[in-house]
Coordinates of C-alpha atoms in Angstrom, one line a residue:
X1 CA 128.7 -8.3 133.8
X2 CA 132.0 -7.0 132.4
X3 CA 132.4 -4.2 130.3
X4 CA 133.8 -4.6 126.9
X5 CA 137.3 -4.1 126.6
X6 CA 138.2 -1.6 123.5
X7 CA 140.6 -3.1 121.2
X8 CA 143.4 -0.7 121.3
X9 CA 145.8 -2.9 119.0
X10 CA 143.8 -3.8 116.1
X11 CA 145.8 -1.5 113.8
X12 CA 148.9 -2.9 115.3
X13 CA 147.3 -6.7 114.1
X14 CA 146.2 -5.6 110.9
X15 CA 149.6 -4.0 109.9
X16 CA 151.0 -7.2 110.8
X17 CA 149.2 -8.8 108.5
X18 CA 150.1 -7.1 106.0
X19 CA 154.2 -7.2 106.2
X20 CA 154.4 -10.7 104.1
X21 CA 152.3 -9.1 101.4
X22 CA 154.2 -6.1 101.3
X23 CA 157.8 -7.3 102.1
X24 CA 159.0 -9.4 99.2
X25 CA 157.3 -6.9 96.2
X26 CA 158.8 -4.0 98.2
X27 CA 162.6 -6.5 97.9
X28 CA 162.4 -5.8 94.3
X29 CA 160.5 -2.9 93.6
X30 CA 162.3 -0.2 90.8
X31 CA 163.1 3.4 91.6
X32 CA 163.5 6.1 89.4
X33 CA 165.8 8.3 92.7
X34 CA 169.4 8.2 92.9
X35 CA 171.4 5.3 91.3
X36 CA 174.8 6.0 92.6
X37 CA 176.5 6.5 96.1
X38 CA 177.9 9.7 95.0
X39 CA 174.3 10.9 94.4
X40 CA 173.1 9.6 97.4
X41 CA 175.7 11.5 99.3
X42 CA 175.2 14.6 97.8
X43 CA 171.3 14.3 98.6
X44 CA 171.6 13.4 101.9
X45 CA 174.3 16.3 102.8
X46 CA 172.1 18.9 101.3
X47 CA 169.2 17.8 103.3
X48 CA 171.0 17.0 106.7
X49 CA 170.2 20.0 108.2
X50 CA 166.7 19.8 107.8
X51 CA 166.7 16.2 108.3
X52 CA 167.9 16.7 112.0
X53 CA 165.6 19.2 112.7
X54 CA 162.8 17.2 111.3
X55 CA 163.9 14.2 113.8
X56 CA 163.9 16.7 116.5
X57 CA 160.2 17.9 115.5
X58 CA 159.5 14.2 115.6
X59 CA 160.9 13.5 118.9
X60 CA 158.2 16.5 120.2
X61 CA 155.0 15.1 118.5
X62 CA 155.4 11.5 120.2
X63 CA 151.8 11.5 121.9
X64 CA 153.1 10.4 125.6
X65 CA 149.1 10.5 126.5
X66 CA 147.3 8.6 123.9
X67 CA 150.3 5.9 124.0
X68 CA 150.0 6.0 127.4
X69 CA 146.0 4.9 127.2
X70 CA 146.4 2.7 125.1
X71 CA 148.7 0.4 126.9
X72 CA 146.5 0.9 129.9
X73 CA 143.9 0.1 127.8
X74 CA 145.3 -3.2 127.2
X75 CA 145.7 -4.2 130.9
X76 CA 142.4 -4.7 130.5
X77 CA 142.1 -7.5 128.0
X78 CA 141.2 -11.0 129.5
X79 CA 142.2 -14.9 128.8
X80 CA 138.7 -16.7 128.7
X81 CA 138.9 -20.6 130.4
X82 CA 136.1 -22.1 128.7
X83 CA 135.2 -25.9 128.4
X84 CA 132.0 -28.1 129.1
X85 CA 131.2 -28.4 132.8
X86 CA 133.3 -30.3 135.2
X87 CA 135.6 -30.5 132.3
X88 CA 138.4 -29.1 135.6
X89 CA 138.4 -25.0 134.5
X90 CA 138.5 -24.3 138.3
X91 CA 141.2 -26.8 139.2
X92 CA 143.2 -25.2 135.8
X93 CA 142.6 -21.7 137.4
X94 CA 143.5 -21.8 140.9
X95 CA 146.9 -23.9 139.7
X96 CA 147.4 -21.2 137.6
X97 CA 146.6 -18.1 139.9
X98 CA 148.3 -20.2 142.9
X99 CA 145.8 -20.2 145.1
X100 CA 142.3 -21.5 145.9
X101 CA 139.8 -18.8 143.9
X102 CA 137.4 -20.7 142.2
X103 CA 134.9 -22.9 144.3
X104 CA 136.0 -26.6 143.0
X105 CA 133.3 -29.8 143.1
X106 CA 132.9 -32.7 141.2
X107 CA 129.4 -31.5 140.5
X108 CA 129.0 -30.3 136.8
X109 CA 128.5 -26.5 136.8
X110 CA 129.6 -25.6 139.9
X111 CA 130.2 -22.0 138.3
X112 CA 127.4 -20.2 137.5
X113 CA 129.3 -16.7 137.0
X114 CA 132.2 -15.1 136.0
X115 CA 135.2 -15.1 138.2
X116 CA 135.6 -11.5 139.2
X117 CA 138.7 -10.1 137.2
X118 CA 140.7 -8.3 140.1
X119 CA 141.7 -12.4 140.5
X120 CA 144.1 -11.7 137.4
X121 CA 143.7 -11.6 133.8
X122 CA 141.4 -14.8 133.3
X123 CA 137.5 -15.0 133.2
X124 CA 136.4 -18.5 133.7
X125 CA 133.6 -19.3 131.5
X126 CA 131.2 -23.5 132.3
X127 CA 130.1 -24.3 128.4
X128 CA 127.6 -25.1 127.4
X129 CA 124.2 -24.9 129.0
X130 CA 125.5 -22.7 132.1
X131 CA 124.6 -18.5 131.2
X132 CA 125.4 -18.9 127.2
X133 CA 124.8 -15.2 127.3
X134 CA 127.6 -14.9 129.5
X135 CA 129.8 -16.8 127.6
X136 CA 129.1 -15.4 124.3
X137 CA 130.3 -12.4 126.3
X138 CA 133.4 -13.1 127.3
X139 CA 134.3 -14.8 124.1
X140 CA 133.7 -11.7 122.6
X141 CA 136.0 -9.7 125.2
X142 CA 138.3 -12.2 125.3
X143 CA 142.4 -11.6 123.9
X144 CA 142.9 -15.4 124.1
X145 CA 140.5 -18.3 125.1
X146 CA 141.8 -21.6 126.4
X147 CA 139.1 -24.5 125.1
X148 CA 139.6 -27.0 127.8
X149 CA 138.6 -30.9 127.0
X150 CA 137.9 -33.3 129.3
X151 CA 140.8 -36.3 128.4
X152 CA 139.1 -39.0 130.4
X153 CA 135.2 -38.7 128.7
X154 CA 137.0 -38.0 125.6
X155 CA 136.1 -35.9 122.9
X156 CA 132.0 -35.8 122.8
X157 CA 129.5 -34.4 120.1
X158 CA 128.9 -31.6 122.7
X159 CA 132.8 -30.3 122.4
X160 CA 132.6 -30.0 118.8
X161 CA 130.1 -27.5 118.8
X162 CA 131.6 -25.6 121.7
X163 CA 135.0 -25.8 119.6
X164 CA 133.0 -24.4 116.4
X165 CA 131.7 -21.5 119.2
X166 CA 135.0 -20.2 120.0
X167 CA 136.3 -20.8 116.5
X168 CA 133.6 -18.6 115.1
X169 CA 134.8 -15.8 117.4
X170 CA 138.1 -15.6 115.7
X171 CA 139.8 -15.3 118.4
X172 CA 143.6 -16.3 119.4
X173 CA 142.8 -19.9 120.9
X174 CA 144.7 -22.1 123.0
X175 CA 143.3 -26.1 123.3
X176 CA 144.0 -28.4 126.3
X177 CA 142.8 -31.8 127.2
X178 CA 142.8 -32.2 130.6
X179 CA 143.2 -34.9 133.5
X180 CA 145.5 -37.1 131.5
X181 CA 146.7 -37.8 135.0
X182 CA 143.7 -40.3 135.6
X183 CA 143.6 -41.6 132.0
X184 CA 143.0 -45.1 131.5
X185 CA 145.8 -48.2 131.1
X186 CA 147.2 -47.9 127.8
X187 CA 146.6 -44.2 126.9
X188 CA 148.9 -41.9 127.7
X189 CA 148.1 -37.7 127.4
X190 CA 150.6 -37.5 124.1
X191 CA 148.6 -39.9 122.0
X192 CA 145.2 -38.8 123.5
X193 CA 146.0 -35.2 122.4
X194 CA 147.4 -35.7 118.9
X195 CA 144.0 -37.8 118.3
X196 CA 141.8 -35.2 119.1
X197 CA 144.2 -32.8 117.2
X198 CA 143.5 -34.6 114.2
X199 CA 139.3 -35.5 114.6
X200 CA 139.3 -31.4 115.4
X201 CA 141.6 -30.8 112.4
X202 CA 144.1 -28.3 114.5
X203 CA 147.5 -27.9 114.7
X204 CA 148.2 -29.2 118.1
X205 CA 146.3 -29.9 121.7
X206 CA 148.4 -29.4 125.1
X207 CA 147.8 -32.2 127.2
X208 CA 147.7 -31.0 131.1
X209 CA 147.2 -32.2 134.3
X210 CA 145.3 -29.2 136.2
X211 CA 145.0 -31.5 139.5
X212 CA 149.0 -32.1 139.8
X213 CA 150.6 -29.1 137.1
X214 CA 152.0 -31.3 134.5
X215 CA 152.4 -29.1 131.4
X216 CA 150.7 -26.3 132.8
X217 CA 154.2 -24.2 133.5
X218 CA 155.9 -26.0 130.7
X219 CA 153.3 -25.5 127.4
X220 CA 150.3 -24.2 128.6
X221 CA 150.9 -20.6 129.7
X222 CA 154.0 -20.5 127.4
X223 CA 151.6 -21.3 124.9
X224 CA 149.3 -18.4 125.7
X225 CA 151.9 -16.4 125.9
X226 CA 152.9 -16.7 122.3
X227 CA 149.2 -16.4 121.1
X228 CA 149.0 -12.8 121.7
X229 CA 150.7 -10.1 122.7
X230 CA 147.6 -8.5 125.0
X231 CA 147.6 -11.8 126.6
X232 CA 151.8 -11.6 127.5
X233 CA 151.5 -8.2 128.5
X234 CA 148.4 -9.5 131.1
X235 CA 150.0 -12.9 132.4
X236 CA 153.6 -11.4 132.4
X237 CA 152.2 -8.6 134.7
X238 CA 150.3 -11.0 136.9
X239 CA 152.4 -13.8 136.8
X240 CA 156.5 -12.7 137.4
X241 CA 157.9 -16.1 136.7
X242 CA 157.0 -15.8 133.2
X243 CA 157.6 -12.5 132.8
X244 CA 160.7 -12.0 130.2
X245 CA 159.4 -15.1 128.1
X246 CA 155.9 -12.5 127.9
X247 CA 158.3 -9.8 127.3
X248 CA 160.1 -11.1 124.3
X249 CA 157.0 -11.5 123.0
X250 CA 155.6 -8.1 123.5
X251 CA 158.9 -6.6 121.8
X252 CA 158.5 -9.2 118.9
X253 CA 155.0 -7.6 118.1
X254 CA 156.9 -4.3 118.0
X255 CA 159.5 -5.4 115.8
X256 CA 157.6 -6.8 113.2
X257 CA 155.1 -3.3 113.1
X258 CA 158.5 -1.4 112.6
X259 CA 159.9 -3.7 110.1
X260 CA 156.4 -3.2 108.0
X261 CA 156.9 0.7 109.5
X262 CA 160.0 0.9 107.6
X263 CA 159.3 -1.0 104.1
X264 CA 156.8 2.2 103.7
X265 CA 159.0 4.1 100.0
X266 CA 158.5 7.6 101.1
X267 CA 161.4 9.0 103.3
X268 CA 160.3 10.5 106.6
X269 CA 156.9 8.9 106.6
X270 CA 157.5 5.7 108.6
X271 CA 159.9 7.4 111.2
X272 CA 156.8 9.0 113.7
X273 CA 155.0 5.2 113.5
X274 CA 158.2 3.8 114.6
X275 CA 158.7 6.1 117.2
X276 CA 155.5 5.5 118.3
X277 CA 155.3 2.2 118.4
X278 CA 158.8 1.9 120.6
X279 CA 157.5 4.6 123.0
X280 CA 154.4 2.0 123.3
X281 CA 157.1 -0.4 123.7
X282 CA 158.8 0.8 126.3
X283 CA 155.8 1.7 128.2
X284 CA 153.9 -1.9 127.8
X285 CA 157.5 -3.1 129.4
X286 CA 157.3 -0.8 132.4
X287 CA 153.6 -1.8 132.9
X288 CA 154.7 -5.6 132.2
X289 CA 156.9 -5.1 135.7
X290 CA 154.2 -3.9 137.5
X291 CA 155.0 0.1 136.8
X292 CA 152.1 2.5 138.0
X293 CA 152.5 4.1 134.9
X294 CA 149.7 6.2 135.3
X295 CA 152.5 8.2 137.7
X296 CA 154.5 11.2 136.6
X297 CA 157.2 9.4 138.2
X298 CA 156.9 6.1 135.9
X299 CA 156.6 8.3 133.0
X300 CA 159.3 10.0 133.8
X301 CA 161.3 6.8 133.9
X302 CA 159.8 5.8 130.5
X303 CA 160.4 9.1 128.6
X304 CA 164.3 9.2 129.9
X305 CA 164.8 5.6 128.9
X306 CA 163.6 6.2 125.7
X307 CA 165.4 9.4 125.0
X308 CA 168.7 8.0 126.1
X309 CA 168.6 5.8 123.4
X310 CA 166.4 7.4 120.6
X311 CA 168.9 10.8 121.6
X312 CA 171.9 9.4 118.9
X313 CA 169.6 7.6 116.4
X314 CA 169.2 10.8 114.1
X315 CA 172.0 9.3 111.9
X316 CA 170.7 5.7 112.1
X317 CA 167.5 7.4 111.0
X318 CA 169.2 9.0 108.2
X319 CA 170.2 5.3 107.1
X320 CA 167.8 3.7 106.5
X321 CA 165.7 7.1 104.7
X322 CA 169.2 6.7 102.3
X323 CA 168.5 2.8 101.7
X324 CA 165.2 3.6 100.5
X325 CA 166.7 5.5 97.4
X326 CA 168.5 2.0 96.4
X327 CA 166.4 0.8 93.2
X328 CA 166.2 -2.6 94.2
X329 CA 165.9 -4.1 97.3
X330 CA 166.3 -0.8 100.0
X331 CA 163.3 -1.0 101.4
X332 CA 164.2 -4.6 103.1
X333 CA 167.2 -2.9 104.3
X334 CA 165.7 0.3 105.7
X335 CA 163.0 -2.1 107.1
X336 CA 166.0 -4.3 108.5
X337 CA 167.1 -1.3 110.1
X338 CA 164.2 -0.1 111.8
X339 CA 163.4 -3.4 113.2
X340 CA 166.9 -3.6 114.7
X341 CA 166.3 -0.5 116.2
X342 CA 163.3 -1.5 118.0
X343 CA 164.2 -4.6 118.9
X344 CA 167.5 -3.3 120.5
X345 CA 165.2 -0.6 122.2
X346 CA 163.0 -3.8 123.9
X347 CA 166.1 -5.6 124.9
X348 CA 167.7 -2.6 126.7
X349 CA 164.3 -1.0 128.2
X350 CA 163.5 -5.3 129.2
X351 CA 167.4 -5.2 130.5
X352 CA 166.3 -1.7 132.5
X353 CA 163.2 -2.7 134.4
X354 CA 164.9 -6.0 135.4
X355 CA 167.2 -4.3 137.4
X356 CA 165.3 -2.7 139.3
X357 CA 166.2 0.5 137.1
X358 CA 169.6 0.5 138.3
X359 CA 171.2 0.9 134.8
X360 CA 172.9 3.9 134.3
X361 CA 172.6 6.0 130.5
X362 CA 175.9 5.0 129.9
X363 CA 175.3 1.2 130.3
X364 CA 171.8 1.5 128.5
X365 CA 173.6 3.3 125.8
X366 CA 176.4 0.3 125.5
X367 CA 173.9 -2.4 125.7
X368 CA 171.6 -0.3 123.0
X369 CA 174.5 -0.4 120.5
X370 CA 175.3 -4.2 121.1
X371 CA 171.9 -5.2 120.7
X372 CA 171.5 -3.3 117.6
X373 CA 174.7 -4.8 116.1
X374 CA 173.5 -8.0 117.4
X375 CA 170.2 -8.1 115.3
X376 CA 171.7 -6.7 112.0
X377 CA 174.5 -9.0 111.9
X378 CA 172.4 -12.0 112.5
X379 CA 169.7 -10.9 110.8
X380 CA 170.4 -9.1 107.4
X381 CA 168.6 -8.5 104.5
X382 CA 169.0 -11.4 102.4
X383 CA 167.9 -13.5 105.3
X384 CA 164.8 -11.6 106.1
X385 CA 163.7 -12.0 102.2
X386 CA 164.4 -15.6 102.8
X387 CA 162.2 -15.9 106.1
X388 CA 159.6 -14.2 104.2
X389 CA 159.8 -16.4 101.1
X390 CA 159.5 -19.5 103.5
X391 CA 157.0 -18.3 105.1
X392 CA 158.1 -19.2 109.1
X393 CA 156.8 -18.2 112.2
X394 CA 157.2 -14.9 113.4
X395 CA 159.9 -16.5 116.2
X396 CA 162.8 -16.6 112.9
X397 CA 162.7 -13.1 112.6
X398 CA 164.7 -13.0 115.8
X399 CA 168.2 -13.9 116.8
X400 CA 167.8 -17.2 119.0
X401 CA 168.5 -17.8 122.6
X402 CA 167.4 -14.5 124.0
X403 CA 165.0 -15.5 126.7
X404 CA 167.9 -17.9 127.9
X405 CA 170.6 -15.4 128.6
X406 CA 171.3 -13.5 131.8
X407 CA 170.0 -10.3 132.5
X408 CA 172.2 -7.0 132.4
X409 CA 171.6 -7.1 136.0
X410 CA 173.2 -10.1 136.2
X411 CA 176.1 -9.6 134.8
X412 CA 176.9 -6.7 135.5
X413 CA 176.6 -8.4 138.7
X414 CA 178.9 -10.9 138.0
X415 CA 181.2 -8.5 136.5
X416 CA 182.2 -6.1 139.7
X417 CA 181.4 -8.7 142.3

């Protein structure tokens, strides 16, 4: 049986949690510091000096190691197939791994164990009846689980209670129907989905085909994807085609835990979190392209890629530890601004390891500044109170179209062929 995985982002999850509580009191919270530029400036002068050199000390007490085990740790995490037997969890794995891994036959419960995990990040679980013990266990291991329905014996009495099991595990969770391929004259997947959406009270269902693919590429993994961040790092790393969609998702995570990072009123406190979470950034991203990162020489790679760009940030530190002395409304901004700073880290570390590494510190220290630009004039203050206030999906946060454009590869490619 496998071994539990430890959960080496819960923190991360539960800070997350709490950045729509904190950010719109934090908008408008009073001050009794400086009211006036000229004060401001005067502050910030006297204190440069040691500002500097406390960035500097900061810089040294980044803990490479624990960082480093944790994002091993979480190349461990697992997406758990469940669904009723021969509900098609084997045809749904092997489409999805490629190749023929799990034993397929139109005999219910043709699985009677776990699929061994060096197949890739998925454990595929037959529901109920088949080793409940076993599937209690991986539910409980599990970073996502995908409920898979049967579409053409429909929604039974017995998939209710295996949807209240996974629901009760709190878990991420991803539902399919599957087999709308062979469903019958006058039902088509769209309308069988949405119905069982509604009996299960959910948000939505994915209709798939695991037998010929359809949806599978198209909402299915995407889908997983955007359920967790353990679950992109996993499937980006295993599976390359979707490995910048995964990606953008992993450096979303880290942008929102620097955003709620930087809302934190006391200057100086937020600045080793934030460094710490882009040095995990960087490193899930080398390990997302299949980096032994265990090696000196990966970590070498990840420590220079992040000093190139963290190396002229002391002033942009300095910023936003200044915009938290504005009575009303600095801590947005200084959150604003350590969110840009992460996310322009993600793009440009995302930009170096698909290159092949290629990009030199000048080019990652261009593309660093344009990024940043990039996220704080499309994203300023007033419009992250406003995504706050309405309450939308983490996805607004971001400037749009990102997964669509080329690589710096690309066109730098396109530039000096």
């Amino acid at each position: 049986m496998a071994q539990k995985k430890p959960n080496s982002s819960a923190s991360e999850e539960t800070t997350k949690k709490n950045i729509v509580e904190q950010l719109l009191p934090r908008a408008f919270r009073k001050s009794n510091r400086p009211k006036s530029v000229r004060e401001l400036g005067i502050n910030v002068l006297k204190n440069l000096p040691t500002n500097l050199a406390l960035m500097q000390a900061f810089m040294r007490a980044v803990n490479w190691k624990q960082a480093h085990e944790e994002v091993m740790a979480g190349l461990g995490h697992t997406v758990v197939i469940v669904g009723r037997p021969n509900s098609g969890k084997s045809t749904l794995f092997n489409k999805i791994m490629g190749k023929n891994i799990s034993l397929v036959s139109p005999e219910a419960g043709t699985t009677r164990t776990l699929v061994p995990a060096e197949f890739g990040p998925f454990t595929l679980i037959d529901t109920p009846g088949h080793l409940p013990e076993i599937t209690r266990d991986a539910l409980e291991q599990a970073s996502v689980i995908v409920l898979l329905f049967d579409g053409v014996r429909g929604l039974q009495a017995e998939d209710r209670e295996l949807y209240n099991e996974v629901k009760a595990a709190n878990k991420p969770t991803v539902i399919a129907v599957n087999k709308v391929d062979a469903l019958p004259a006058g039902l088509d997947g769209d309308r069988l989905a949405t119905q069982i959406a509604v009996r299960l009270g959910v948000a939505g269902v994915i209709p798939i085909s695991a037998q010929n693919g359809q949806n599978i590429a198209e909402e299915l993994i995407p889908a997983i994807i955007e359920s967790s961040p353990e679950a992109a790092l996993v499937i980006g790393r295993e599976l390359p085609a979707f490995r910048r969609s995964a990606a953008q998702r992993i450096i979303r995570n880290a942008t929102l835990l620097s955003l709620a990072a930087g809302l934190e009123p006391v200057p100086f406190i937020d600045i080793p979190i934030i460094l710490g979470t882009q040095v995990r950034l960087v490193l899930r991203l080398a390990a997302l392209y299949g980096e032994p990162i265990s090696s000196a020489e990966a970590m070498r790679h990840a420590r220079e890629l992040v000093l190139t760009m963290a190396g002229g940030a002391g002033f942009r530190y300095l910023a936003e530890q200044v915009a938290k002395a504005v009575p009303i409304g600095g801590d947005l901004v200084a959150g604003a601004i350590a969110a840009a700073g992460t996310w322009a880290i993600g793009q440009v570390a995302l930009e170096y390891y698909d290159s092949g590494k290629s990009l030199a510190p000048r080019r990652l220290r261009q593309l660093y500044h344009e990024f940043y630009q990039r996220f704080r004039r499309e994203k300023t203050a007033e419009e992250l109170q406003r995504y706050v206030r309405e309450d939308k999906q983490q996805e607004r946060l971001l400037p749009q179209g990102t997964e669509s454009t080329p690589s710096a590869a690309e066109a730098e490619s396109g530039r000096t062929g």
